[in-house]
Amino acid sequence: MSVVTRAHGDDVKLLGEAARPRRRYLHATTRQLLTVRTTLLGLVIIVGLALVAVAAPVLAPEDPVKLQMRRRFQPPSLAHPFGTDEFGRDILTRVIYGTRISFRIAIVAVLVATVCGVAIGLASAYFGGWVDLLLQRVVDVLLAFPGLLLALAVIAALGPSITNVMLAVGIGSTPFFARLVRGSVLTVRGEEYVTAARVIGAGDGRIVGRYILPNVLSPIVVLISQQVGWAVLSAAALSFVGLGAQPPTPEWGAMLSRGRDYLHEQWWIATFPGLAIAVMVLGFNLFGDGLRDILDPKTVTDR
């Protein structure tokens, strides 16, 4: 009886070890986030743009879609800091509202990719066998196409709209999450605390949800932060070619597309939406790169 009790106690001790990496990563992330300058700069940019998106109705001086033909093509001035477009609409207002649209597209697209990719990767690595073979062949097919080309194919099948852009960009990012999660789970599932959980009778759902998934969150979080920037660029590219947001929606890619026709004389129409795209992508890239360094197990171990 004492031997069984001792064995059970050892299993419980092993299970407790599963929580230690999570506490270590959380502590390192919180501390380093405030000391790494590039990461902090990226976070400041993201938070600033998020506040602009939330407060768009308050910050925007005008209606983003109202036509004002009498003041078309006005250059930047005190009255209109970003100038006006070919329909007399205030570009500053449209850029501010475009922040809200770009955030929504990027967040929903990455959420779709995360949910689908994590589910595929977990099932593939945990169950193995024919499940792994089938799911990985599907992933291989998706990876055979560049992400943007795959998104174009989805849009061509479903039709141009913001909702379809979210879905298309999410599908284009799914294979990256699936491969990342599969590799991470294959490493974690052989740990002693996972074996101990099986010994004490834990079910598959409990093992995956409590002992495997929490210990592969770090690379998933890093990939999410990096894929948001790609989602912003992809959504803007789809709108630029007319397959994303449709007029008069104030979306940055669509604004950039309209402004290219007047680039030589009315440079401000395309310049400011382009700068907005660059700033948002820069913010997420800086934050993602810094977060990757912070959550790198090698660097965390050295701290």
C-alpha atoms as a printed R data frame, in Angstrom:
    type eleno elety resid chain resno       x      y       z
1   ATOM     1    CA   MET     A     1   0.000  0.000   0.000
2   ATOM     2    CA   SER     A     2   2.852  2.361   0.865
3   ATOM     3    CA   VAL     A     3   4.494  1.679  -2.493
4   ATOM     4    CA   VAL     A     4   1.298  2.607  -4.352
5   ATOM     5    CA   THR     A     5   0.904  5.746  -2.268
6   ATOM     6    CA   ARG     A     6   4.510  6.719  -2.931
7   ATOM     7    CA   ALA     A     7   4.065  6.156  -6.669
8   ATOM     8    CA   HIS     A     8   0.904  8.223  -6.714
9   ATOM     9    CA   GLY     A     9   2.698 10.978  -4.823
10  ATOM    10    CA   ASP     A    10   5.531 10.950  -7.350
11  ATOM    11    CA   ASP     A    11   2.985 11.272 -10.180
12  ATOM    12    CA   VAL     A    12   1.359 14.258  -8.502
13  ATOM    13    CA   LYS     A    13   4.789 15.819  -8.028
14  ATOM    14    CA   LEU     A    14   5.526 15.382 -11.729
15  ATOM    15    CA   LEU     A    15   2.225 16.994 -12.619
16  ATOM    16    CA   GLY     A    16   3.115 19.976 -10.493
17  ATOM    17    CA   GLU     A    17   6.216 20.485 -12.577
18  ATOM    18    CA   ALA     A    18   4.028 21.306 -15.576
19  ATOM    19    CA   ALA     A    19   3.088 24.637 -13.990
20  ATOM    20    CA   ARG     A    20   6.671 25.759 -13.370
21  ATOM    21    CA   PRO     A    21   7.539 26.691 -16.980
22  ATOM    22    CA   ARG     A    22   4.377 28.788 -17.198
23  ATOM    23    CA   ARG     A    23   5.271 30.739 -14.049
24  ATOM    24    CA   ARG     A    24   8.852 31.217 -15.227
25  ATOM    25    CA   TYR     A    25   7.803 32.451 -18.675
26  ATOM    26    CA   LEU     A    26   5.193 34.816 -17.226
27  ATOM    27    CA   HIS     A    27   7.671 36.335 -14.802
28  ATOM    28    CA   ALA     A    28  10.346 36.754 -17.491
29  ATOM    29    CA   THR     A    29   7.865 38.250 -19.952
30  ATOM    30    CA   THR     A    30   6.542 40.809 -17.476
31  ATOM    31    CA   ARG     A    31  10.029 41.884 -16.447
32  ATOM    32    CA   GLN     A    32  11.623 41.992 -19.883
33  ATOM    33    CA   LEU     A    33   8.664 43.660 -21.557
34  ATOM    34    CA   LEU     A    34   9.487 46.839 -19.666
35  ATOM    35    CA   THR     A    35  13.230 46.727 -20.372
36  ATOM    36    CA   VAL     A    36  13.541 45.761 -24.061
37  ATOM    37    CA   ARG     A    37  13.219 49.081 -25.896
38  ATOM    38    CA   THR     A    38  12.113 47.747 -29.275
39  ATOM    39    CA   THR     A    39   9.431 45.594 -27.692
40  ATOM    40    CA   LEU     A    40   8.232 48.494 -25.588
41  ATOM    41    CA   LEU     A    41   8.162 50.760 -28.657
42  ATOM    42    CA   GLY     A    42   6.105 48.202 -30.543
43  ATOM    43    CA   LEU     A    43   3.714 47.910 -27.619
44  ATOM    44    CA   VAL     A    44   3.346 51.700 -27.415
45  ATOM    45    CA   ILE     A    45   2.513 51.845 -31.127
46  ATOM    46    CA   ILE     A    46  -0.043 49.045 -30.830
47  ATOM    47    CA   VAL     A    47  -1.712 50.549 -27.763
48  ATOM    48    CA   GLY     A    48  -1.767 53.999 -29.377
49  ATOM    49    CA   LEU     A    49  -3.397 52.700 -32.546
50  ATOM    50    CA   ALA     A    50  -5.854 50.664 -30.489
51  ATOM    51    CA   LEU     A    51  -6.898 53.798 -28.597
52  ATOM    52    CA   VAL     A    52  -7.334 55.642 -31.906
53  ATOM    53    CA   ALA     A    53  -9.526 52.799 -33.181
54  ATOM    54    CA   VAL     A    54 -11.699 52.771 -30.058
55  ATOM    55    CA   ALA     A    55 -12.050 56.567 -29.938
56  ATOM    56    CA   ALA     A    56 -12.486 57.033 -33.707
57  ATOM    57    CA   PRO     A    57 -15.943 58.686 -33.457
58  ATOM    58    CA   VAL     A    58 -14.517 61.188 -30.954
59  ATOM    59    CA   LEU     A    59 -11.168 61.855 -32.637
60  ATOM    60    CA   ALA     A    60 -12.381 62.037 -36.239
61  ATOM    61    CA   PRO     A    61 -13.347 65.603 -37.184
62  ATOM    62    CA   GLU     A    62 -15.873 64.641 -39.882
63  ATOM    63    CA   ASP     A    63 -17.993 61.914 -41.441
64  ATOM    64    CA   PRO     A    64 -15.601 59.521 -43.259
65  ATOM    65    CA   VAL     A    65 -17.916 58.877 -46.220
66  ATOM    66    CA   LYS     A    66 -19.681 62.211 -46.725
67  ATOM    67    CA   LEU     A    67 -18.917 63.818 -50.093
68  ATOM    68    CA   GLN     A    68 -17.733 67.437 -50.236
69  ATOM    69    CA   MET     A    69 -17.059 68.046 -53.944
70  ATOM    70    CA   ARG     A    70 -16.368 71.781 -53.507
71  ATOM    71    CA   ARG     A    71 -13.187 71.141 -51.543
72  ATOM    72    CA   ARG     A    72 -11.721 68.198 -53.466
73  ATOM    73    CA   PHE     A    73  -7.935 67.830 -53.779
74  ATOM    74    CA   GLN     A    74  -7.091 70.301 -51.020
75  ATOM    75    CA   PRO     A    75  -3.485 69.840 -49.793
76  ATOM    76    CA   PRO     A    76  -2.627 69.349 -46.107
77  ATOM    77    CA   SER     A    77  -3.489 72.423 -44.045
78  ATOM    78    CA   LEU     A    78  -4.615 73.398 -40.551
79  ATOM    79    CA   ALA     A    79  -8.220 72.738 -41.522
80  ATOM    80    CA   HIS     A    80  -7.358 69.354 -43.060
81  ATOM    81    CA   PRO     A    81  -3.978 68.096 -41.740
82  ATOM    82    CA   PHE     A    82  -3.923 65.170 -44.194
83  ATOM    83    CA   GLY     A    83  -5.671 67.035 -47.017
84  ATOM    84    CA   THR     A    84  -8.798 65.931 -48.881
85  ATOM    85    CA   ASP     A    85  -9.343 63.289 -51.563
86  ATOM    86    CA   GLU     A    86 -10.959 63.326 -54.990
87  ATOM    87    CA   PHE     A    87 -14.425 63.496 -53.403
88  ATOM    88    CA   GLY     A    88 -13.553 66.189 -50.876
89  ATOM    89    CA   ARG     A    89 -13.512 63.779 -47.919
90  ATOM    90    CA   ASP     A    90 -11.136 64.528 -45.068
91  ATOM    91    CA   ILE     A    91  -8.270 62.015 -45.294
92  ATOM    92    CA   LEU     A    92  -7.408 62.306 -41.590
93  ATOM    93    CA   THR     A    93 -10.930 61.206 -40.728
94  ATOM    94    CA   ARG     A    94 -10.756 58.270 -43.117
95  ATOM    95    CA   VAL     A    95  -7.343 57.192 -41.817
96  ATOM    96    CA   ILE     A    96  -8.645 57.250 -38.243
97  ATOM    97    CA   TYR     A    97 -11.657 55.111 -39.143
98  ATOM    98    CA   GLY     A    98  -9.380 52.894 -41.215
99  ATOM    99    CA   THR     A    99  -7.490 52.050 -38.027
100 ATOM   100    CA   ARG     A   100 -10.651 50.489 -36.626
101 ATOM   101    CA   ILE     A   101 -11.245 48.443 -39.800
102 ATOM   102    CA   SER     A   102  -7.645 47.217 -40.042
103 ATOM   103    CA   PHE     A   103  -7.627 46.138 -36.394
104 ATOM   104    CA   ARG     A   104 -10.880 44.262 -36.815
105 ATOM   105    CA   ILE     A   105  -9.730 42.462 -39.962
106 ATOM   106    CA   ALA     A   106  -6.346 41.520 -38.486
107 ATOM   107    CA   ILE     A   107  -7.679 40.335 -35.128
108 ATOM   108    CA   VAL     A   108 -10.494 38.223 -36.583
109 ATOM   109    CA   ALA     A   109  -8.224 36.751 -39.277
110 ATOM   110    CA   VAL     A   110  -5.529 35.770 -36.779
111 ATOM   111    CA   LEU     A   111  -8.184 34.392 -34.425
112 ATOM   112    CA   VAL     A   112  -9.504 32.163 -37.216
113 ATOM   113    CA   ALA     A   113  -5.972 31.002 -38.032
114 ATOM   114    CA   THR     A   114  -5.149 30.361 -34.370
115 ATOM   115    CA   VAL     A   115  -8.266 28.332 -33.587
116 ATOM   116    CA   CYS     A   116  -8.063 26.225 -36.754
117 ATOM   117    CA   GLY     A   117  -4.278 25.818 -36.696
118 ATOM   118    CA   VAL     A   118  -4.070 24.924 -33.005
119 ATOM   119    CA   ALA     A   119  -6.889 22.373 -33.353
120 ATOM   120    CA   ILE     A   120  -5.221 20.742 -36.369
121 ATOM   121    CA   GLY     A   121  -1.769 20.733 -34.785
122 ATOM   122    CA   LEU     A   122  -2.973 19.340 -31.465
123 ATOM   123    CA   ALA     A   123  -5.031 16.551 -33.021
124 ATOM   124    CA   SER     A   124  -2.261 15.658 -35.458
125 ATOM   125    CA   ALA     A   125   0.525 15.396 -32.873
126 ATOM   126    CA   TYR     A   126  -1.447 13.932 -29.981
127 ATOM   127    CA   PHE     A   127  -3.327 11.170 -31.786
128 ATOM   128    CA   GLY     A   128  -0.760 10.438 -34.504
129 ATOM   129    CA   GLY     A   129  -1.340  7.558 -36.926
130 ATOM   130    CA   TRP     A   130  -3.856  8.070 -39.701
131 ATOM   131    CA   VAL     A   131  -5.125 11.272 -38.072
132 ATOM   132    CA   ASP     A   132  -1.673 12.822 -38.311
133 ATOM   133    CA   LEU     A   133  -1.219 11.558 -41.865
134 ATOM   134    CA   LEU     A   134  -4.548 12.960 -43.065
135 ATOM   135    CA   LEU     A   135  -4.263 16.350 -41.370
136 ATOM   136    CA   GLN     A   136  -0.680 16.905 -42.457
137 ATOM   137    CA   ARG     A   137  -1.542 16.182 -46.079
138 ATOM   138    CA   VAL     A   138  -4.199 18.888 -45.858
139 ATOM   139    CA   VAL     A   139  -1.621 21.249 -44.371
140 ATOM   140    CA   ASP     A   140   0.824 20.348 -47.144
141 ATOM   141    CA   VAL     A   141  -1.755 21.286 -49.761
142 ATOM   142    CA   LEU     A   142  -2.337 24.660 -48.085
143 ATOM   143    CA   LEU     A   143   1.402 25.292 -47.802
144 ATOM   144    CA   ALA     A   144   1.832 24.574 -51.502
145 ATOM   145    CA   PHE     A   145   0.268 27.977 -52.193
146 ATOM   146    CA   PRO     A   146   1.689 31.302 -50.970
147 ATOM   147    CA   GLY     A   147  -0.499 32.785 -48.254
148 ATOM   148    CA   LEU     A   148  -1.626 35.764 -50.313
149 ATOM   149    CA   LEU     A   149  -2.345 33.594 -53.359
150 ATOM   150    CA   LEU     A   150  -4.434 31.266 -51.213
151 ATOM   151    CA   ALA     A   151  -6.323 34.280 -49.857
152 ATOM   152    CA   LEU     A   152  -6.929 35.482 -53.412
153 ATOM   153    CA   ALA     A   153  -8.376 32.084 -54.311
154 ATOM   154    CA   VAL     A   154 -10.746 32.171 -51.337
155 ATOM   155    CA   ILE     A   155 -11.877 35.710 -52.176
156 ATOM   156    CA   ALA     A   156 -12.405 34.744 -55.808
157 ATOM   157    CA   ALA     A   157 -14.650 31.895 -54.676
158 ATOM   158    CA   LEU     A   158 -16.613 33.811 -52.028
159 ATOM   159    CA   GLY     A   159 -16.660 37.328 -53.472
160 ATOM   160    CA   PRO     A   160 -15.078 40.601 -52.282
161 ATOM   161    CA   SER     A   161 -16.079 41.819 -48.816
162 ATOM   162    CA   ILE     A   162 -14.467 42.565 -45.464
163 ATOM   163    CA   THR     A   163 -15.912 39.378 -43.945
164 ATOM   164    CA   ASN     A   164 -14.456 37.243 -46.718
165 ATOM   165    CA   VAL     A   165 -11.104 39.011 -46.359
166 ATOM   166    CA   MET     A   166 -10.997 37.999 -42.682
167 ATOM   167    CA   LEU     A   167 -11.766 34.399 -43.588
168 ATOM   168    CA   ALA     A   168  -9.335 34.316 -46.504
169 ATOM   169    CA   VAL     A   169  -6.411 35.774 -44.554
170 ATOM   170    CA   GLY     A   170  -7.184 33.447 -41.637
171 ATOM   171    CA   ILE     A   171  -7.116 30.380 -43.898
172 ATOM   172    CA   GLY     A   172  -3.850 31.576 -45.410
173 ATOM   173    CA   SER     A   173  -2.207 31.687 -41.951
174 ATOM   174    CA   THR     A   174  -3.652 28.421 -40.626
175 ATOM   175    CA   PRO     A   175  -0.891 26.076 -41.914
176 ATOM   176    CA   PHE     A   176   1.803 28.003 -40.033
177 ATOM   177    CA   PHE     A   177  -0.025 27.582 -36.731
178 ATOM   178    CA   ALA     A   178  -0.735 23.909 -37.462
179 ATOM   179    CA   ARG     A   179   2.921 23.093 -38.147
180 ATOM   180    CA   LEU     A   180   4.175 25.088 -35.175
181 ATOM   181    CA   VAL     A   181   1.738 23.491 -32.730
182 ATOM   182    CA   ARG     A   182   2.366 19.987 -34.068
183 ATOM   183    CA   GLY     A   183   6.111 20.311 -33.554
184 ATOM   184    CA   SER     A   184   5.699 21.755 -30.058
185 ATOM   185    CA   VAL     A   185   3.195 19.096 -28.967
186 ATOM   186    CA   LEU     A   186   5.408 16.277 -30.266
187 ATOM   187    CA   THR     A   187   8.108 17.553 -27.916
188 ATOM   188    CA   VAL     A   188   5.873 18.093 -24.886
189 ATOM   189    CA   ARG     A   189   3.807 14.904 -25.049
190 ATOM   190    CA   GLY     A   190   6.854 12.811 -24.137
191 ATOM   191    CA   GLU     A   191   7.479 14.707 -20.885
192 ATOM   192    CA   GLU     A   192   7.204 12.843 -17.589
193 ATOM   193    CA   TYR     A   193   4.307 14.906 -16.276
194 ATOM   194    CA   VAL     A   194   2.201 13.908 -19.317
195 ATOM   195    CA   THR     A   195   3.040 10.248 -18.709
196 ATOM   196    CA   ALA     A   196   2.154 10.703 -15.043
197 ATOM   197    CA   ALA     A   197  -1.211 12.180 -15.989
198 ATOM   198    CA   ARG     A   198  -2.007  9.104 -18.064
199 ATOM   199    CA   VAL     A   199  -0.932  6.810 -15.202
200 ATOM   200    CA   ILE     A   200  -3.354  8.393 -12.735
201 ATOM   201    CA   GLY     A   201  -6.191  8.041 -15.270
202 ATOM   202    CA   ALA     A   202  -6.530 11.527 -16.768
203 ATOM   203    CA   GLY     A   203  -8.526 11.602 -20.006
204 ATOM   204    CA   ASP     A   204  -7.295 12.916 -23.331
205 ATOM   205    CA   GLY     A   205  -9.194 16.184 -22.953
206 ATOM   206    CA   ARG     A   206  -7.713 16.859 -19.520
207 ATOM   207    CA   ILE     A   207  -4.186 15.974 -20.618
208 ATOM   208    CA   VAL     A   208  -4.352 18.218 -23.671
209 ATOM   209    CA   GLY     A   209  -6.118 21.118 -21.955
210 ATOM   210    CA   ARG     A   210  -4.180 21.149 -18.692
211 ATOM   211    CA   TYR     A   211  -0.760 19.666 -19.321
212 ATOM   212    CA   ILE     A   212   0.053 20.032 -23.030
213 ATOM   213    CA   LEU     A   213  -1.578 23.162 -24.402
214 ATOM   214    CA   PRO     A   214  -0.453 25.514 -21.579
215 ATOM   215    CA   ASN     A   215   3.148 24.420 -22.139
216 ATOM   216    CA   VAL     A   216   3.128 25.213 -25.864
217 ATOM   217    CA   LEU     A   217   1.501 28.635 -25.551
218 ATOM   218    CA   SER     A   218   4.739 30.624 -25.779
219 ATOM   219    CA   PRO     A   219   5.487 29.925 -29.477
220 ATOM   220    CA   ILE     A   220   1.789 30.336 -30.287
221 ATOM   221    CA   VAL     A   221   1.700 33.793 -28.678
222 ATOM   222    CA   VAL     A   222   4.840 34.830 -30.573
223 ATOM   223    CA   LEU     A   223   3.418 33.630 -33.889
224 ATOM   224    CA   ILE     A   224   0.157 35.471 -33.213
225 ATOM   225    CA   SER     A   225   1.998 38.752 -32.640
226 ATOM   226    CA   GLN     A   226   3.949 38.272 -35.875
227 ATOM   227    CA   GLN     A   227   1.006 37.145 -37.990
228 ATOM   228    CA   VAL     A   228  -1.083 40.211 -37.130
229 ATOM   229    CA   GLY     A   229   1.306 42.388 -39.139
230 ATOM   230    CA   TRP     A   230   1.082 39.972 -42.070
231 ATOM   231    CA   ALA     A   231  -2.713 40.021 -41.800
232 ATOM   232    CA   VAL     A   232  -2.756 43.830 -41.988
233 ATOM   233    CA   LEU     A   233  -0.575 43.774 -45.102
234 ATOM   234    CA   SER     A   234  -2.576 40.990 -46.743
235 ATOM   235    CA   ALA     A   235  -5.908 42.709 -46.093
236 ATOM   236    CA   ALA     A   236  -4.530 45.964 -47.486
237 ATOM   237    CA   ALA     A   237  -3.196 44.144 -50.552
238 ATOM   238    CA   LEU     A   238  -6.554 42.480 -51.216
239 ATOM   239    CA   SER     A   239  -8.337 45.820 -50.906
240 ATOM   240    CA   PHE     A   240  -5.703 47.456 -53.106
241 ATOM   241    CA   VAL     A   241  -6.588 45.112 -56.000
242 ATOM   242    CA   GLY     A   242 -10.320 45.565 -55.398
243 ATOM   243    CA   LEU     A   243 -11.030 42.230 -53.667
244 ATOM   244    CA   GLY     A   244 -11.360 43.527 -50.121
245 ATOM   245    CA   ALA     A   245 -13.244 46.478 -48.672
246 ATOM   246    CA   GLN     A   246 -15.494 48.161 -51.211
247 ATOM   247    CA   PRO     A   247 -16.116 51.929 -51.631
248 ATOM   248    CA   PRO     A   248 -16.848 54.068 -49.725
249 ATOM   249    CA   THR     A   249 -15.423 52.049 -46.805
250 ATOM   250    CA   PRO     A   250 -12.398 53.930 -45.359
251 ATOM   251    CA   GLU     A   251  -9.957 51.011 -45.542
252 ATOM   252    CA   TRP     A   252  -6.253 51.815 -45.921
253 ATOM   253    CA   GLY     A   253  -5.566 49.479 -48.828
254 ATOM   254    CA   ALA     A   254  -8.541 50.774 -50.792
255 ATOM   255    CA   MET     A   255  -7.516 54.378 -50.064
256 ATOM   256    CA   LEU     A   256  -4.003 53.609 -51.257
257 ATOM   257    CA   SER     A   257  -5.389 52.132 -54.456
258 ATOM   258    CA   ARG     A   258  -7.484 55.228 -55.179
259 ATOM   259    CA   GLY     A   259  -4.606 57.535 -54.377
260 ATOM   260    CA   ARG     A   260  -2.162 55.963 -56.818
261 ATOM   261    CA   ASP     A   261  -4.036 57.586 -59.714
262 ATOM   262    CA   TYR     A   262  -3.182 61.027 -58.287
263 ATOM   263    CA   LEU     A   263   0.231 60.229 -56.825
264 ATOM   264    CA   HIS     A   264   2.253 62.772 -58.838
265 ATOM   265    CA   GLU     A   265   0.095 65.835 -58.172
266 ATOM   266    CA   GLN     A   266  -1.998 64.975 -55.074
267 ATOM   267    CA   TRP     A   267   0.602 62.915 -53.225
268 ATOM   268    CA   TRP     A   268  -1.143 63.121 -49.849
269 ATOM   269    CA   ILE     A   269  -4.090 60.924 -50.914
270 ATOM   270    CA   ALA     A   270  -1.930 57.789 -51.022
271 ATOM   271    CA   THR     A   271   0.892 58.811 -48.691
272 ATOM   272    CA   PHE     A   272  -0.957 58.978 -45.390
273 ATOM   273    CA   PRO     A   273  -2.853 55.661 -45.707
274 ATOM   274    CA   GLY     A   274   0.449 54.051 -46.741
275 ATOM   275    CA   LEU     A   275   2.205 55.491 -43.694
276 ATOM   276    CA   ALA     A   276  -0.615 54.215 -41.469
277 ATOM   277    CA   ILE     A   277  -0.127 50.679 -42.817
278 ATOM   278    CA   ALA     A   278   3.636 50.931 -42.295
279 ATOM   279    CA   VAL     A   279   3.295 52.169 -38.702
280 ATOM   280    CA   MET     A   280   0.846 49.426 -37.706
281 ATOM   281    CA   VAL     A   281   2.928 46.657 -39.281
282 ATOM   282    CA   LEU     A   282   6.089 48.098 -37.702
283 ATOM   283    CA   GLY     A   283   4.456 48.104 -34.274
284 ATOM   284    CA   PHE     A   284   3.385 44.471 -34.454
285 ATOM   285    CA   ASN     A   285   6.721 43.365 -35.941
286 ATOM   286    CA   LEU     A   286   8.734 45.094 -33.228
287 ATOM   287    CA   PHE     A   287   6.515 43.671 -30.522
288 ATOM   288    CA   GLY     A   288   6.569 40.191 -32.070
289 ATOM   289    CA   ASP     A   289  10.353 40.132 -32.447
290 ATOM   290    CA   GLY     A   290  10.868 41.290 -28.886
291 ATOM   291    CA   LEU     A   291   8.329 38.836 -27.562
292 ATOM   292    CA   ARG     A   292  10.067 36.030 -29.433
293 ATOM   293    CA   ASP     A   293  13.359 36.893 -27.713
294 ATOM   294    CA   ILE     A   294  11.676 37.104 -24.325
295 ATOM   295    CA   LEU     A   295   9.885 33.767 -24.628
296 ATOM   296    CA   ASP     A   296  12.853 31.923 -26.145
297 ATOM   297    CA   PRO     A   297  13.502 29.056 -23.673
298 ATOM   298    CA   LYS     A   298  17.285 29.475 -24.059
299 ATOM   299    CA   THR     A   299  17.215 33.150 -23.096
300 ATOM   300    CA   VAL     A   300  14.709 32.534 -20.288
301 ATOM   301    CA   THR     A   301  16.940 29.807 -18.839
302 ATOM   302    CA   ASP     A   302  19.927 32.142 -18.815
303 ATOM   303    CA   ARG     A   303  18.123 34.808 -16.830
